[in-house]
XYZ file of C-alpha atoms in Angstrom:
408
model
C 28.725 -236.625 30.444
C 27.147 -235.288 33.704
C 24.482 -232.499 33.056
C 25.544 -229.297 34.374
C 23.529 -228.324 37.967
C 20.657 -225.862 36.050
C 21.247 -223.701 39.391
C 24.506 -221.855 37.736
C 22.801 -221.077 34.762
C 20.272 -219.522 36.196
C 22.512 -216.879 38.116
C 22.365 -213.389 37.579
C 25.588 -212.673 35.437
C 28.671 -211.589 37.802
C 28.388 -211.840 42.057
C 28.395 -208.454 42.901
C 31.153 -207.906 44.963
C 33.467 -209.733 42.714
C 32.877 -207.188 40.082
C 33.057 -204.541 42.015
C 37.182 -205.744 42.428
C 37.480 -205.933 38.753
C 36.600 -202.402 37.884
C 38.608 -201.067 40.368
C 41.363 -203.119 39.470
C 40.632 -202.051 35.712
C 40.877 -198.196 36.985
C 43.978 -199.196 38.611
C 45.416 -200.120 35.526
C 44.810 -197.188 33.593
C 45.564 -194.725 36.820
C 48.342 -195.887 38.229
C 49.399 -193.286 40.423
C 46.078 -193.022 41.547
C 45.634 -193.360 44.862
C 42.176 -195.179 45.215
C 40.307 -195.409 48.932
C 37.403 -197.898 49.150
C 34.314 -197.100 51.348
C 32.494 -199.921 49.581
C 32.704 -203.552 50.629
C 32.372 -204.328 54.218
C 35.624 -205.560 54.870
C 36.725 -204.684 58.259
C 40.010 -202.570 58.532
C 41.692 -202.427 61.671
C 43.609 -205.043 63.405
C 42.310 -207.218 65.955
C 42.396 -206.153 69.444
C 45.319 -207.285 72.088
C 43.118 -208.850 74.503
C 41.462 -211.122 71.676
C 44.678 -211.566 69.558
C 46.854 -212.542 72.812
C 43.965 -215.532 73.131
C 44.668 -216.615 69.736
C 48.117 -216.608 70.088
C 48.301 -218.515 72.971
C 46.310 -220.984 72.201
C 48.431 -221.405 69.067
C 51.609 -221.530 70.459
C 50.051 -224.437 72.808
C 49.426 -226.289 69.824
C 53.112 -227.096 69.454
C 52.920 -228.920 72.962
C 51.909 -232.437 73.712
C 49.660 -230.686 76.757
C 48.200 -228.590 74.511
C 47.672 -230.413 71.404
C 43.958 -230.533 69.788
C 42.612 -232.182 67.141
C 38.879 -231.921 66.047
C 36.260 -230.899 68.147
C 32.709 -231.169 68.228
C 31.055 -229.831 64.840
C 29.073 -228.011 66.578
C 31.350 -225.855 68.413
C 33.363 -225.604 71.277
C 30.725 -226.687 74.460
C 32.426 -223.331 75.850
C 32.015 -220.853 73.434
C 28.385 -221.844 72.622
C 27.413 -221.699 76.465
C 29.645 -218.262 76.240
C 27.294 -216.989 73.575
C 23.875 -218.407 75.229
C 24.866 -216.546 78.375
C 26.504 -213.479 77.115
C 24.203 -212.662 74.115
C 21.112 -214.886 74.591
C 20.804 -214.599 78.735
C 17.613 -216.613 79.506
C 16.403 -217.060 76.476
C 18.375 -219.382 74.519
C 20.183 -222.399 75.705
C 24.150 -223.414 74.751
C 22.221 -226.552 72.528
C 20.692 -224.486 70.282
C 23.703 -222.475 69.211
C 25.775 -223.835 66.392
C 29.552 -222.327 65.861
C 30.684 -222.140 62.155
C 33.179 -220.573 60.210
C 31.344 -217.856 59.320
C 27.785 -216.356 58.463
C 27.875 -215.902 54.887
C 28.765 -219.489 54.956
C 26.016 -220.717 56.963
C 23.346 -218.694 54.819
C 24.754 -220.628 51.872
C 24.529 -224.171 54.497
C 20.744 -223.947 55.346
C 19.752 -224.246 51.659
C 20.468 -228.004 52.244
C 17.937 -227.622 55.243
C 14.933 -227.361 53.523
C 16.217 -228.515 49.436
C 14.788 -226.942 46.259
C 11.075 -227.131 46.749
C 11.019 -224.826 49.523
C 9.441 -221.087 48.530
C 11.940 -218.002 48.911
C 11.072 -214.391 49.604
C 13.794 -211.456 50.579
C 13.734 -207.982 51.652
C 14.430 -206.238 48.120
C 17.596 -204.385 48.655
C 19.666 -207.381 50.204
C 22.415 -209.271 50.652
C 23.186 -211.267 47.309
C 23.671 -214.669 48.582
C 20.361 -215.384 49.857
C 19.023 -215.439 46.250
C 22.074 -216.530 44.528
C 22.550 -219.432 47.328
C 18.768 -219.971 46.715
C 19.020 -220.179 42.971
C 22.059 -222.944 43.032
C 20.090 -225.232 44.602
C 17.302 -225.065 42.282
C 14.767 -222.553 44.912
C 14.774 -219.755 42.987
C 13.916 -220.695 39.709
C 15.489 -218.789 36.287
C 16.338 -215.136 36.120
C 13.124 -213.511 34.411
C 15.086 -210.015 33.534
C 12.361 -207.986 35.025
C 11.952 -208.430 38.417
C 14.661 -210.983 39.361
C 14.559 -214.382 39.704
C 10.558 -216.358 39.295
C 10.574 -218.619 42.389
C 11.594 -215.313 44.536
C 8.978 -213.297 46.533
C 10.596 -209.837 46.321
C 9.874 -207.595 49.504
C 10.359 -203.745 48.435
C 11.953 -201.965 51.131
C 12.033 -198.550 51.121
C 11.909 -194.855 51.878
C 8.368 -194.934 51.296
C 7.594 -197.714 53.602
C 10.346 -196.792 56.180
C 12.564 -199.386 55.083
C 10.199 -202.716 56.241
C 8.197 -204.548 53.639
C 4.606 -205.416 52.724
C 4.666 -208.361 54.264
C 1.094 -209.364 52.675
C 2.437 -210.408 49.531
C 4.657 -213.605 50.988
C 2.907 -216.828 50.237
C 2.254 -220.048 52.783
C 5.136 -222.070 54.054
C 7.655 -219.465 52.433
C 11.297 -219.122 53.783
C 11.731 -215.303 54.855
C 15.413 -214.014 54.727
C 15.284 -210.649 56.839
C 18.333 -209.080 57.791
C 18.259 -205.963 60.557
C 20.503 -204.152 60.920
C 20.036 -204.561 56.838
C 23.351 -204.963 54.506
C 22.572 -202.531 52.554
C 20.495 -200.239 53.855
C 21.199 -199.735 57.238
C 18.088 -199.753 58.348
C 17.134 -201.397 61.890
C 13.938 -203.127 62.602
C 11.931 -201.839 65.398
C 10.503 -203.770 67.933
C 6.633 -203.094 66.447
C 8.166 -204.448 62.775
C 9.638 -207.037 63.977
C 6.470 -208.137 66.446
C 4.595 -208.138 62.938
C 7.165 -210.164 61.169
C 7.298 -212.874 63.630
C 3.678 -212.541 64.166
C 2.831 -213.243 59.957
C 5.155 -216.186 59.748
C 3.497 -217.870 62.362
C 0.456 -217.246 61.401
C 1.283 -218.407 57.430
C 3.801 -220.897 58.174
C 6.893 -219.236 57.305
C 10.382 -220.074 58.921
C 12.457 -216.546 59.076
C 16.084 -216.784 58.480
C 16.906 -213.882 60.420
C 20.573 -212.169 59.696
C 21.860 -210.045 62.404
C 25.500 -209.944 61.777
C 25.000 -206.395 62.319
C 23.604 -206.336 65.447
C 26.506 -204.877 67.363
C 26.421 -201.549 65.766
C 22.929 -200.849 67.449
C 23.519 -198.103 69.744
C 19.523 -197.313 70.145
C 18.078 -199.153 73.094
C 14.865 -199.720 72.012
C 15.964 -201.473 68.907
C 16.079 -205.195 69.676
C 19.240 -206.878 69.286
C 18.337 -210.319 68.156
C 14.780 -211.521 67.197
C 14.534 -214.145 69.958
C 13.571 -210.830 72.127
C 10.282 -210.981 70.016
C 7.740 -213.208 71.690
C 6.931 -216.503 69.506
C 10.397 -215.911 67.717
C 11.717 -219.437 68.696
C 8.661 -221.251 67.146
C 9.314 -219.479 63.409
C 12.921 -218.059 63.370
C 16.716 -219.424 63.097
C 19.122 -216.957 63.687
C 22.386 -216.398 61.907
C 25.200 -214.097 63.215
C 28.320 -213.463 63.317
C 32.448 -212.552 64.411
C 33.057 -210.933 61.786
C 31.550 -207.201 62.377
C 30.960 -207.916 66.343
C 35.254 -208.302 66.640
C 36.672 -207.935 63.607
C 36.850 -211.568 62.637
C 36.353 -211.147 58.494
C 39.668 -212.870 57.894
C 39.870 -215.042 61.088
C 36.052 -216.655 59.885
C 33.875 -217.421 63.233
C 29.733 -217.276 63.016
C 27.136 -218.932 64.451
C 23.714 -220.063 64.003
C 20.580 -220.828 66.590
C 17.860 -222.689 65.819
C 15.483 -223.368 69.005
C 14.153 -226.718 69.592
C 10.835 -225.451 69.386
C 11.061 -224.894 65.526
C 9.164 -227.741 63.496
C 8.579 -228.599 60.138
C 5.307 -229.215 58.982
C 4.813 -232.774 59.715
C 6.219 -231.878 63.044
C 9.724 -233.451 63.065
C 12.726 -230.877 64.652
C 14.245 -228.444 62.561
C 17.231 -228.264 65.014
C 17.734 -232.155 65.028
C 18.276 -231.782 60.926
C 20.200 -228.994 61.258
C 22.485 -230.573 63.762
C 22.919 -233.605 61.282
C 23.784 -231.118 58.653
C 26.580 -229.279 60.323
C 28.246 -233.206 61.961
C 27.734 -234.187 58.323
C 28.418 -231.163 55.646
C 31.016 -229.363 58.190
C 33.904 -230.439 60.444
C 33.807 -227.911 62.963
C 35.367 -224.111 63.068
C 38.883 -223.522 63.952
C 40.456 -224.227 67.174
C 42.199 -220.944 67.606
C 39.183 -218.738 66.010
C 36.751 -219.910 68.998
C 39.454 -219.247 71.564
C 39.241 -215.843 69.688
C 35.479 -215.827 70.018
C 35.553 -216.795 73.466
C 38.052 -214.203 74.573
C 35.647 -211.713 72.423
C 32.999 -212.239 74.618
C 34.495 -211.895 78.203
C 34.696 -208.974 80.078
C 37.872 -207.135 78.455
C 36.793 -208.336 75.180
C 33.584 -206.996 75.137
C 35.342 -203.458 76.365
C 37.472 -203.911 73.041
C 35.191 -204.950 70.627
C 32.756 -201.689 71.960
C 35.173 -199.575 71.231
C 36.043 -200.971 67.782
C 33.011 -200.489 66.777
C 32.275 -197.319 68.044
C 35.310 -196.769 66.186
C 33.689 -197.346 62.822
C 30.477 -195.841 64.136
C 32.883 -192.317 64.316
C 33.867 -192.966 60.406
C 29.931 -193.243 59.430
C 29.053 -189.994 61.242
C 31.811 -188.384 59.560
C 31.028 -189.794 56.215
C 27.216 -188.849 56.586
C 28.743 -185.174 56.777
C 29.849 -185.175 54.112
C 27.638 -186.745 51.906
C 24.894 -184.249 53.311
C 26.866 -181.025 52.442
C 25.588 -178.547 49.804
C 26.980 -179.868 46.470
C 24.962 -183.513 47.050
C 21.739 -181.576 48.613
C 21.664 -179.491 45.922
C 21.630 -182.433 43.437
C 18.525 -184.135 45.382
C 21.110 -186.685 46.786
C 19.522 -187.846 49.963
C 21.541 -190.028 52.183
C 19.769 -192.580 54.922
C 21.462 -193.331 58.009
C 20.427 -194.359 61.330
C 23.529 -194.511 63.513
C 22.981 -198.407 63.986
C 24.891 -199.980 61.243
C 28.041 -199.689 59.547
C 25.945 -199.041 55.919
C 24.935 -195.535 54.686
C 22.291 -195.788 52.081
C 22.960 -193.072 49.369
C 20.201 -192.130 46.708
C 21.401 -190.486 43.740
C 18.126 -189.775 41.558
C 17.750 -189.903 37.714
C 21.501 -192.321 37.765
C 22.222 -195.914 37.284
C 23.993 -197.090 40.336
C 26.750 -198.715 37.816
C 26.807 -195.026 36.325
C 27.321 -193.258 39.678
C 29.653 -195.835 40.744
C 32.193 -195.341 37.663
C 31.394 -191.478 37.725
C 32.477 -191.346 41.418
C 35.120 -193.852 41.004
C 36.365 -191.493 38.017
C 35.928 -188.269 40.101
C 36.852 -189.008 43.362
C 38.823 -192.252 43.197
C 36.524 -192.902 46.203
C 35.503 -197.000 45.804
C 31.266 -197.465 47.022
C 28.829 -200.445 46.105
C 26.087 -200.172 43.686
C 22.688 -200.578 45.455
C 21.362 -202.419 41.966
C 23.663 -205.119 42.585
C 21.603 -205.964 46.343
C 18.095 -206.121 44.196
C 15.883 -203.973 41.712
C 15.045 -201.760 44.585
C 18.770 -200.972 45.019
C 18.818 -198.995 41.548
C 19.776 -195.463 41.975
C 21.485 -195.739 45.347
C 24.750 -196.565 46.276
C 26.169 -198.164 49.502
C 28.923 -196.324 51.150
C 30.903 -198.182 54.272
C 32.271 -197.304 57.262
C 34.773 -199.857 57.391
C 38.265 -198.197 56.700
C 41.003 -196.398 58.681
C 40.306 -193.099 59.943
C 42.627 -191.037 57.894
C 41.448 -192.897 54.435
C 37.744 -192.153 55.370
C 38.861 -188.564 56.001
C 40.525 -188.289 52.387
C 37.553 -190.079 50.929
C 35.532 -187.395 52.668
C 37.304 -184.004 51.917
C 37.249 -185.601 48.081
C 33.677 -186.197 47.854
C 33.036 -182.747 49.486
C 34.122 -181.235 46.033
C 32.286 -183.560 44.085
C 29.719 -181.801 41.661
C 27.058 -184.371 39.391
């Protein structure tokens, strides 16, 4: 028989999120009546906006007409939509080439482990998103689970309080592949111009390609926080970008991402990382849907951008409500100390002396108020929890006035 790929085996038992469905679900099950809000995985909440759907349903409905008809289009996206997103988000700085439309980010994150295969070194800001180590450790980069510090053939990169949320950077070996993620899932925390002039400025000194995630980036309300990394000079010699519908409009069920990758980025011997990356998505993916990147496109006009501002301003209101009440006297008293910025959708709770698993189920239990354990985004996560914005206004309210009489 075929030998099992040694890449499962050497996951970390349970994806997080997953298991974060199955105790609530158990809860559920015992509570019945309960009526259970969930301010933990960041699944947007409220529909899609007119201007945006109205594009998607048109284009649909022309689908039933011999005028209108499509079949596949180019894998890498719609020749519109990328020069849409080169213009509207990239102005002068990236070209419609070097943009690649997918079906989603998470999905692309999980694609560019083909780009560079299993020999390829792996460091990550330590709280992050799961998949860069889990995607890592299928395809054989990121060696066994050691049960200490996480998995051997990962460079963990300790971000925290202490070090204003932006790592040592000193620590990442040669030729390493840097996931960095700003605004961060799940901290919240957005990279500054000066941290991000230092990141770019390390991997090109030591040979490091930066997979920068900035699905997030549309929740930055403060100017001076750059909004992609290609506004850091030297960026498109080290860094591929990977963003996102998903947060920016609302897309987390429609699926629409994209990645750049500037034709100045080279692999060692000098060949084009773009030109393997283009043969990757014609090969490994088909192209994303029609009617999502008539969606995207409509996003990104004039009256969609006015929509998808306010939608997320929207979800902006829910954090600043949320941080109110996570900062009232029952949780300062404890020593709870909550980190938010006002440029992400994530609060970043610590609760010290508890297991994030324990505060979870003892909130969960309490409250009937759903969060994420911070343990489950890396060992640096431990003791914090992950509360999200994403919800309707009158949940988050509940969740809020039920956490306000919360005692530890």
């Amino acid at each position: 028989m075929i030998e099992r790929n040694k890449g499962f085996s050497n996951l970390s038992a349970g994806y997080l999120f997953p298991e974060v469905a199955k105790r609530r679900k158990a809860y559920q099950a015992a509570h019945p009546d309960a009526k259970i809000i969930s301010l933990g995985i960041g699944n947007t909440t409220e529909p899609l906006t007119p201007h945006i759907a109205k594009a998607m349903v048109d284009y649909a409905s022309s689908l039933a007409t011999k005028e209108g008809y499509s079949g596949y289009g180019d894998e890498q996206g719609l020749s519109e939509l990328r020069k849409k997103i080169a213009d509207v988000l990239y102005p002068n700085i990236i070209s419609a080439e070097e943009i690649f439309v997918s079906d989603g980010a998470k999905c692309d994150i999980a694609r560019i482990q083909t780009l560079f295969g299993s020999s390829t070194k792996i460091a990550v800001q330590d709280p992050a998103y799961p998949v860069y180590v889990d995607g890592s450790v299928i395809v054989g980069a990121a060696g066994a689970d050691n049960g200490q510090d996480g998995h051997s053939g990962v460079t963990y990169l300790p971000c925290t309080a202490d070090n204003d949320f932006f790592p040592d950077l000193s620590v990442i070996q040669d030729n390493t592949l840097i996931y960095f993620c700003s605004p961060n899932n799940p901290t919240g925390a957005a990279s500054s111009r000066e941290q991000l002039k230092k990141l770019v400025d390390f991997a090109k000194k030591k040979g490091c390609i930066i997979i920068y995630d900035s699905a997030y980036f549309a929740f930055i309300r403060d100017e001076k926080i750059p909004h992609t990394i290609y506004e850091i000079e030297g960026a498109k010699e080290c860094a591929i970008e990977i963003n996102s519908f998903s947060k920016l409009a609302g897309f987390t069920g429609v699926r629409l991402g994209w990645s750049v990758v500037p034709k100045e980025l080279k692999f060692a011997d000098g060949t084009s990382v773009h030109a393997d990356w283009n043969r990757v998505m014609t090969t490994l993916f088909n192209g994303a849907s029609n009617i999502a990147q008539r969606g995207g496109l409509a996003a990104l006009d004039e009256e969609g951008r006015k929509e998808t501002r306010g939608l997320v301003d929207y979800y902006l209101e829910n954090a600043k409500i949320m941080k109110e009440a996570l900062t009232g006297s029952n949780f300062a008293n404890a020593g709870v100390k909550v980190y938010y910025t006002g440029d992400s959708p994530y609060l970043w709770v610590h609760f010290p002396g508890w297991k994030s698993w324990d505060i979870f189920d003892k909130i969960l239990d309490k409250c009937r108020v759903v969060t994420t354990p911070g343990s489950g985004f890396g060992p640096s996560g431990e003791s914090y929890l992950r509360f999200s914005c994403f919800g309707h206004r009158e949940d988050v309210e509940e969740a809020c006035r039920r956490l306000k009489t919360f005692t530890l």
